[in-house]
């Protein structure tokens, strides 16, 4: 399990990646590590695109 200022997260081979955002009380369950990597790549692309616009 990991923890930073905004989210608590853990990875379990059987049930995937679980993320809980403590500020807004939202949780996200991603069934596989490959889907989690894809999710992160999507955020990376979005942030890089937004950064170029500024």
Backbone as a chain_set.jsonl record, in Angstrom:
{"seq": "XXXXXXXXXXXXXXXXXXXXXXXXXXXXXXXXXXXXXXXXXXXXXXXXXXXXXX", "coords": {"N": [[0.852, -1.178, 0.0], [0.499, 2.236, -0.738], [0.948, 5.753, -0.028], [0.129, 9.146, -0.385], [-0.235, 12.712, -0.188], [-2.805, 13.107, -1.235], [-4.056, 10.706, -2.076], [-4.798, 7.271, -1.309], [-3.485, 4.178, -2.125], [-3.359, 0.838, -3.497], [-2.096, -2.329, -4.659], [-3.207, -5.419, -5.749], [-2.716, -8.659, -6.818], [-4.896, -10.325, -7.38], [-7.18, -8.673, -7.374], [-6.558, -6.231, -8.573], [-5.741, -2.715, -9.028], [-6.339, -0.314, -6.579], [-7.535, 2.842, -5.831], [-7.954, 5.549, -3.645], [-9.237, 8.689, -3.264], [-8.724, 10.941, -0.878], [-9.51, 13.598, -0.481], [-11.868, 14.126, -1.945], [-13.345, 11.886, -1.525], [-13.606, 9.875, -3.402], [-13.404, 6.745, -5.119], [-11.444, 4.498, -7.105], [-11.327, 1.615, -8.957], [-9.247, -0.509, -10.672], [-9.011, -3.224, -12.735], [-6.663, -4.628, -13.694], [-3.038, -4.544, -13.816], [-2.032, -3.781, -16.279], [-4.159, -2.309, -17.39], [-4.118, -0.228, -15.562], [-1.65, 0.947, -16.14], [-2.238, 1.873, -18.719], [-4.23, 3.728, -18.071], [-2.683, 5.568, -16.591], [-0.95, 6.456, -18.619], [-2.768, 7.804, -20.213], [-3.458, 9.997, -18.545], [-0.94, 11.177, -18.403], [-0.536, 11.972, -21.1], [-2.657, 13.805, -21.336], [-1.904, 15.767, -19.431], [0.555, 16.629, -20.494], [-0.298, 17.702, -22.926], [-1.983, 19.753, -22.03], [-0.107, 21.307, -20.695], [1.437, 22.233, -22.823], [-0.315, 23.992, -23.977], [-0.366, 26.178, -22.352]], "CA": [[0.0, 0.0, 0.0], [1.227, 3.487, -0.762], [0.144, 6.879, 0.443], [0.663, 10.491, -0.528], [-1.128, 13.686, 0.449], [-4.146, 13.128, -1.802], [-4.663, 9.404, -2.356], [-4.303, 6.017, -0.78], [-3.574, 3.235, -3.229], [-2.75, -0.464, -3.286], [-2.183, -3.259, -5.78], [-3.406, -6.811, -5.364], [-2.737, -9.444, -8.058], [-6.222, -10.899, -7.614], [-8.256, -7.699, -7.585], [-6.105, -5.064, -9.322], [-5.269, -1.484, -8.395], [-7.406, 0.423, -5.895], [-7.111, 4.201, -5.493], [-8.962, 6.306, -2.906], [-8.925, 10.105, -3.139], [-9.208, 11.348, 0.44], [-10.104, 14.929, -0.507], [-13.236, 14.132, -2.469], [-14.005, 10.643, -1.144], [-13.863, 9.071, -4.595], [-12.518, 5.602, -5.271], [-11.295, 3.976, -8.454], [-10.813, 0.253, -8.988], [-8.798, -0.89, -12.004], [-8.85, -4.667, -12.568], [-5.343, -5.201, -13.996], [-1.918, -3.598, -13.836], [-1.933, -3.258, -17.644], [-5.165, -1.254, -17.517], [-3.644, 0.886, -14.745], [-0.602, 1.612, -16.928], [-2.939, 2.584, -19.785], [-4.872, 4.852, -17.386], [-1.641, 6.552, -16.288], [-0.483, 7.036, -19.883], [-3.794, 8.764, -20.618], [-3.265, 11.198, -17.73], [0.33, 11.782, -18.821], [-0.786, 12.646, -22.373], [-3.513, 14.959, -21.059], [-1.124, 16.796, -18.74], [1.541, 17.182, -21.425], [-1.04, 18.519, -23.884], [-2.428, 20.957, -21.326], [1.088, 22.089, -20.403], [1.848, 22.881, -24.073], [-1.277, 25.042, -24.291], [-0.164, 27.34, -21.466]], "C": [[0.892, 1.232, 0.0], [0.327, 4.609, -0.293], [0.873, 8.175, 0.098], [-0.372, 11.446, 0.055], [-2.571, 13.611, -0.033], [-4.813, 11.763, -1.842], [-4.013, 8.285, -1.56], [-4.477, 5.008, -1.902], [-2.922, 1.915, -2.855], [-2.93, -1.313, -4.537], [-2.27, -4.667, -5.234], [-3.524, -7.617, -6.657], [-4.122, -9.978, -8.39], [-7.272, -9.857, -7.972], [-7.817, -6.39, -8.226], [-5.624, -3.903, -8.471], [-6.467, -0.74, -7.815], [-6.849, 1.776, -5.459], [-8.259, 4.883, -4.759], [-8.476, 7.734, -2.738], [-9.557, 10.612, -1.849], [-9.895, 12.709, 0.432], [-11.56, 14.915, -0.944], [-13.995, 12.839, -2.173], [-14.322, 9.723, -2.308], [-12.899, 7.895, -4.662], [-12.538, 5.126, -6.713], [-10.683, 2.595, -8.348], [-10.482, -0.095, -10.428], [-8.382, -2.356, -11.934], [-7.458, -5.246, -12.833], [-4.273, -4.118, -14.001], [-1.741, -3.003, -15.234], [-2.948, -2.143, -17.89], [-4.762, -0.025, -16.709], [-2.557, 1.663, -15.491], [-1.222, 2.435, -18.053], [-3.614, 3.844, -19.232], [-3.846, 5.959, -17.102], [-1.111, 7.227, -17.55], [-1.486, 8.065, -20.405], [-3.676, 10.075, -19.855], [-1.994, 11.932, -18.138], [0.131, 12.575, -20.113], [-1.63, 13.904, -22.166], [-2.722, 16.096, -20.415], [-0.087, 17.429, -19.653], [0.873, 18.088, -22.454], [-1.47, 19.832, -23.24], [-1.245, 21.882, -21.052], [1.566, 22.836, -21.649], [0.94, 24.054, -24.415], [-1.032, 26.304, -23.476], [1.017, 28.167, -21.877]], "O": [[1.924, 1.258, 0.669], [-0.888, 4.449, -0.174], [2.088, 8.279, 0.27], [-1.3, 11.005, 0.732], [-3.479, 14.015, 0.694], [-6.026, 11.671, -1.657], [-2.84, 8.352, -1.192], [-5.517, 4.989, -2.562], [-2.037, 1.872, -2.0], [-3.802, -1.05, -5.365], [-1.496, -5.057, -4.36], [-4.35, -7.29, -7.509], [-4.483, -10.075, -9.563], [-8.158, -10.124, -8.784], [-8.652, -5.503, -8.407], [-5.162, -4.084, -7.344], [-7.483, -0.561, -8.486], [-5.813, 1.844, -4.797], [-9.408, 4.807, -5.195], [-7.426, 7.971, -2.14], [-10.78, 10.702, -1.742], [-10.777, 12.955, 1.256], [-12.391, 15.619, -0.37], [-15.165, 12.714, -2.535], [-15.213, 8.879, -2.209], [-11.726, 8.021, -4.311], [-13.51, 5.323, -7.441], [-9.639, 2.42, -7.72], [-11.337, 0.01, -11.308], [-7.494, -2.705, -11.157], [-7.107, -6.268, -12.243], [-4.564, -2.934, -14.167], [-1.343, -1.845, -15.364], [-2.626, -1.142, -18.53], [-5.034, 1.102, -17.124], [-2.547, 2.894, -15.473], [-0.79, 3.557, -18.316], [-3.569, 4.901, -19.86], [-4.11, 7.137, -17.342], [-0.851, 8.43, -17.551], [-1.093, 9.083, -20.974], [-3.782, 11.149, -20.447], [-1.973, 13.161, -18.21], [0.577, 13.718, -20.215], [-1.347, 14.947, -22.754], [-2.859, 17.254, -20.811], [0.131, 18.639, -19.595], [1.423, 19.13, -22.813], [-1.333, 20.898, -23.84], [-1.369, 23.101, -21.165], [2.052, 23.962, -21.54], [1.37, 25.005, -25.067], [-1.453, 27.388, -23.878], [1.318, 29.174, -21.237]]}, "num_chains": 1, "name": "protein.A"}
